[in-house]
Coordinates of C-alpha atoms in Angstrom, one line a residue:
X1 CA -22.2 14.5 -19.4
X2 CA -20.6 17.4 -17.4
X3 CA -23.3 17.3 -15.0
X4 CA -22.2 13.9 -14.5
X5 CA -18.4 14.8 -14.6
X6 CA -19.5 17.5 -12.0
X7 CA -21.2 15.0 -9.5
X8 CA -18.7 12.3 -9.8
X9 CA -15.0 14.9 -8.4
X10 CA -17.3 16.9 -6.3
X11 CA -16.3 16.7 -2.5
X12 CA -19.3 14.4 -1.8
X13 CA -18.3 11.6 -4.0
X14 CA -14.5 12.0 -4.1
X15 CA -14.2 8.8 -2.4
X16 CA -15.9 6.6 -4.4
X17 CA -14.6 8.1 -7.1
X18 CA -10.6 7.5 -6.0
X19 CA -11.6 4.0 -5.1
X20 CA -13.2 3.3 -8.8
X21 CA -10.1 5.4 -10.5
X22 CA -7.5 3.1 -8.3
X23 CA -9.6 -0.1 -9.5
X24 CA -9.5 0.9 -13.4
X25 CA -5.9 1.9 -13.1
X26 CA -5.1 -1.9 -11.3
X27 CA -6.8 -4.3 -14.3
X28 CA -4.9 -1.5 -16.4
X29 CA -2.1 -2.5 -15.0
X30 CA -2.6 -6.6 -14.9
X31 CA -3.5 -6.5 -18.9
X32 CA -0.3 -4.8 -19.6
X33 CA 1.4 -7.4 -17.0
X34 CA 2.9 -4.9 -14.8
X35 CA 1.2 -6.6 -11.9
X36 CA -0.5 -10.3 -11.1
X37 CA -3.6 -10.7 -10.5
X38 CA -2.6 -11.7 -6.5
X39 CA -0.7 -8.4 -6.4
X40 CA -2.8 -7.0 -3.2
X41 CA -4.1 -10.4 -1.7
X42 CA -3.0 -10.5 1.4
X43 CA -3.3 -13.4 3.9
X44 CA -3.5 -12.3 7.4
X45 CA -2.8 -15.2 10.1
X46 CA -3.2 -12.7 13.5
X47 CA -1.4 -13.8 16.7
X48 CA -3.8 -13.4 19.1
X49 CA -4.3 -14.6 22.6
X50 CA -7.5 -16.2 24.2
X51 CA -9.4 -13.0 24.8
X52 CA -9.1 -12.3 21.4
X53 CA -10.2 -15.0 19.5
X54 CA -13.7 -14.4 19.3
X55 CA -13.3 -11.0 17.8
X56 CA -11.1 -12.1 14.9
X57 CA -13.4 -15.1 14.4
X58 CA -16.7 -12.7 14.1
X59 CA -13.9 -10.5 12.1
X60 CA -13.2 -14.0 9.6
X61 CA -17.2 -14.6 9.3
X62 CA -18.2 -11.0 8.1
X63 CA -15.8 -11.4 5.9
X64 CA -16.8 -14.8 4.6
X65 CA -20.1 -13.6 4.4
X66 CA -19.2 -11.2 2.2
X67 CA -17.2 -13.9 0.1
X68 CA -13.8 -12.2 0.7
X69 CA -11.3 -15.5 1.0
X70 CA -13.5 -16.8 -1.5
X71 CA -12.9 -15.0 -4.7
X72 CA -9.5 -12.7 -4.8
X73 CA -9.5 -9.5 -3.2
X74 CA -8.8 -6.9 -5.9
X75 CA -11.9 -8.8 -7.9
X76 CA -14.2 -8.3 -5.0
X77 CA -13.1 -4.3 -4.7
X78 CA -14.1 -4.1 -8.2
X79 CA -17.6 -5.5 -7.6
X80 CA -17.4 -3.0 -5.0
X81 CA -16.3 0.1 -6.1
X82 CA -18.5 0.4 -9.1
X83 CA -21.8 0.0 -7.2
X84 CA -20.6 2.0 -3.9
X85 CA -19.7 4.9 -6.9
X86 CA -23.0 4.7 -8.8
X87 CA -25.1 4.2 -5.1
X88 CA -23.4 7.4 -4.1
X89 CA -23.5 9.4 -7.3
X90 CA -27.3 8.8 -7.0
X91 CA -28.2 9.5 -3.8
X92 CA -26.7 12.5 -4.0
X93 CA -28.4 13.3 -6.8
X94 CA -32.0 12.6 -5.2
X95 CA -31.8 12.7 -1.9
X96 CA -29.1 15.8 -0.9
X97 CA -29.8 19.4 -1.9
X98 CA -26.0 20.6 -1.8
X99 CA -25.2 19.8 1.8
X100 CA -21.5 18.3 2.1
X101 CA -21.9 17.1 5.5
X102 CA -25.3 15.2 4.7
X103 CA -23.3 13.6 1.1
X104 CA -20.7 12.6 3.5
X105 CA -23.2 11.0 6.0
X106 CA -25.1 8.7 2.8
X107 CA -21.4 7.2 2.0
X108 CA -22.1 5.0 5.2
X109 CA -25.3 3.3 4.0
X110 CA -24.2 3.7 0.3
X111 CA -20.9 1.3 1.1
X112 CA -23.0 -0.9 3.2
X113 CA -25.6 -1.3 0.0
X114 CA -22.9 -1.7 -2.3
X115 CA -20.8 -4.4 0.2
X116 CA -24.3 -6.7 -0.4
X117 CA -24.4 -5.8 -4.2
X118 CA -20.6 -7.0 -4.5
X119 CA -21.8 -10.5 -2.7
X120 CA -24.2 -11.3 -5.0
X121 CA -22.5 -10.0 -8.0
X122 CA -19.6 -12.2 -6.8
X123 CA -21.2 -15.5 -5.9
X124 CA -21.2 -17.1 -9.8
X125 CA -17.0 -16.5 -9.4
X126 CA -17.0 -18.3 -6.1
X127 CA -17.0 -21.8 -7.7
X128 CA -14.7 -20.5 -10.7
X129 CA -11.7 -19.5 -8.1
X130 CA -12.6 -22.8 -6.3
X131 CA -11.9 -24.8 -9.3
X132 CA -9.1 -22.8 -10.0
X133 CA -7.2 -23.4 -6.5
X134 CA -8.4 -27.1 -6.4
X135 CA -6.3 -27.4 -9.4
X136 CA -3.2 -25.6 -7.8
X137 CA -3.5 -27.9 -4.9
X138 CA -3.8 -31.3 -6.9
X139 CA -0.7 -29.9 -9.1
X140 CA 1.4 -29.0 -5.6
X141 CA 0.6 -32.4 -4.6
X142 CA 2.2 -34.1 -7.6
X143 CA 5.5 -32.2 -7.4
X144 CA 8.6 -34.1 -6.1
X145 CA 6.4 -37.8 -7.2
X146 CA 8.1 -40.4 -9.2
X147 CA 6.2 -41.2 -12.6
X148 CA 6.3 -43.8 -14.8
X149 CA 6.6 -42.5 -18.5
X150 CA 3.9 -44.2 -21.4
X151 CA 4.7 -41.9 -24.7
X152 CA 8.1 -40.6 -24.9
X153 CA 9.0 -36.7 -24.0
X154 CA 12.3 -34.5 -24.4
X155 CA 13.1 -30.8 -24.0
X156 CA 10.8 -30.1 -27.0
X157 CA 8.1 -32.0 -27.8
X158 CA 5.4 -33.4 -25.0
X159 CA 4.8 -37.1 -24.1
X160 CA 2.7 -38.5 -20.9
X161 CA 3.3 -40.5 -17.7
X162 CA 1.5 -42.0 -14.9
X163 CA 1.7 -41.2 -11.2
X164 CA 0.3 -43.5 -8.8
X165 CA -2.4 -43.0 -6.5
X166 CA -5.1 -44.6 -4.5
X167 CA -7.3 -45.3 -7.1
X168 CA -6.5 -45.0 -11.2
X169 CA -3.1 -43.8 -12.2
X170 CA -2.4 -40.2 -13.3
X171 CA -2.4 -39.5 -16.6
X172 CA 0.1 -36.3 -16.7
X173 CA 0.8 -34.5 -19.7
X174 CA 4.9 -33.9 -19.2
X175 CA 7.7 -31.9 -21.1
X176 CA 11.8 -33.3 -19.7
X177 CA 14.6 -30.6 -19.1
X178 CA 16.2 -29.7 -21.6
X179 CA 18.8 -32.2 -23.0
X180 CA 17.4 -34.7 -21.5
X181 CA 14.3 -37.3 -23.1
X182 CA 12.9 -40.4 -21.7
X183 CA 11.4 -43.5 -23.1
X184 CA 8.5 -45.5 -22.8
X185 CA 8.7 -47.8 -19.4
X186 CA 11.0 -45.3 -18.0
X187 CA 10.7 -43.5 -14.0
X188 CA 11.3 -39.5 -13.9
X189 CA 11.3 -37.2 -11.1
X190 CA 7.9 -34.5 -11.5
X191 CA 9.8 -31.2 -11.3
X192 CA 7.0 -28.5 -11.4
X193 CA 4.1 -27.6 -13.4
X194 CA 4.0 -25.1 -16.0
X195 CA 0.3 -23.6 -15.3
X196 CA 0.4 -21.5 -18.7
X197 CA 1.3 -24.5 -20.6
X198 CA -0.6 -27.1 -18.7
X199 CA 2.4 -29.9 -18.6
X200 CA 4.5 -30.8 -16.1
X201 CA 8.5 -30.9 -16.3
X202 CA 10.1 -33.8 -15.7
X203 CA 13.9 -35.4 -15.6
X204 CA 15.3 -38.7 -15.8
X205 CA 15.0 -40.7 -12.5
X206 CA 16.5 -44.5 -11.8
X207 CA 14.4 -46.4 -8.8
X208 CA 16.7 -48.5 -7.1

């Protein structure tokens, strides 16, 4: 166990050490709700001329290779961090006889193993977050539509109502503002969807 505790703050493997630390002190973080779980996503639109475009595009398909877009950023630094910290901890081990500068030099091709360890690990998550922003957008979509109530709702106690669409009506689970309730046959205005609860919220609305 020291040897271990040796290896992982010596100057070799600081780095993937502070990257693993800052990861374990994030999810620390999210399960006492300090931060969301988007905290560090960042979307980056670039404003780039002509000459440029090729280079972000080859910049946007590493990183889609790597499923980064795909699943959120801070889970794909976890999948990273622990491999690029255990790849490092044991080449050094193996492979480096004390030398600083040659433990620097295997962080290259350790990060580059552990970027290709974090894909696959990440791939079964892929469909998850896909599901899971699917969902958002159908839910966006419905906002601001009128619906037509079948089981009674108020303030308290849950009821449903239709939306139309194409095809079959939407069955929505839906909550009113408080002081407010609706009736059976009755139009209401969809409000916004409360992802926690799964229902939407929903007030009175007369169709002319």
């Amino acid at each position: 166990m020291n040897e271990l505790l040796q290896a992982t703050f010596s100057a070799v493997n600081i780095l993937p050490t502070a990257l693993l630390v800052f990861v374990m002190l994030y999810w620390l973080a999210v399960i006492f709700g300090l931060l969301d779980l988007d905290f560090f996503d960042v979307e980056v639109e670039p404003d780039v001329d002509a000459d440029g475009l090729s280079a972000v595009s080859w910049l946007n398909n590493v990183l889609a290779f790597f499923n980064l877009g795909k699943v959120p950023f801070m889970v794909f630094l976890t999948f990273l961090a622990l491999p690029f910290w255990a790849i490092s901890i044991l080449a050094n081990y193996y492979l480096n006889d004390g030398y600083t500068w040659l433990g620097w030099l295997y962080l290259i091709p350790s990060f580059i193993a552990a970027l290709f360890v974090a894909k696959f690990l990440t791939m079964p998550f892929m469909r998850v977050f896909a599901a899971m922003e699917k969902e958002h957008e159908s839910a966006a979509a419905i906002i601001g539509q009128i619906c037509t109530v079948t089981l009674p709702a108020n303030g308290n106690e849950l009821g449903q109502a239709a939306v139309k669409t194409a095809g079959a009506p939407l069955l929505l689970n839906v909550r009113t503002t408080q002081g407010s309730a609706v009736q059976k046959g009755e139009t209401a205005l969809v409000l916004e969807y409360n992802a926690e609860n799964k229902f939407y919220l929903i007030e009175p609305y007369q169709t002319i």
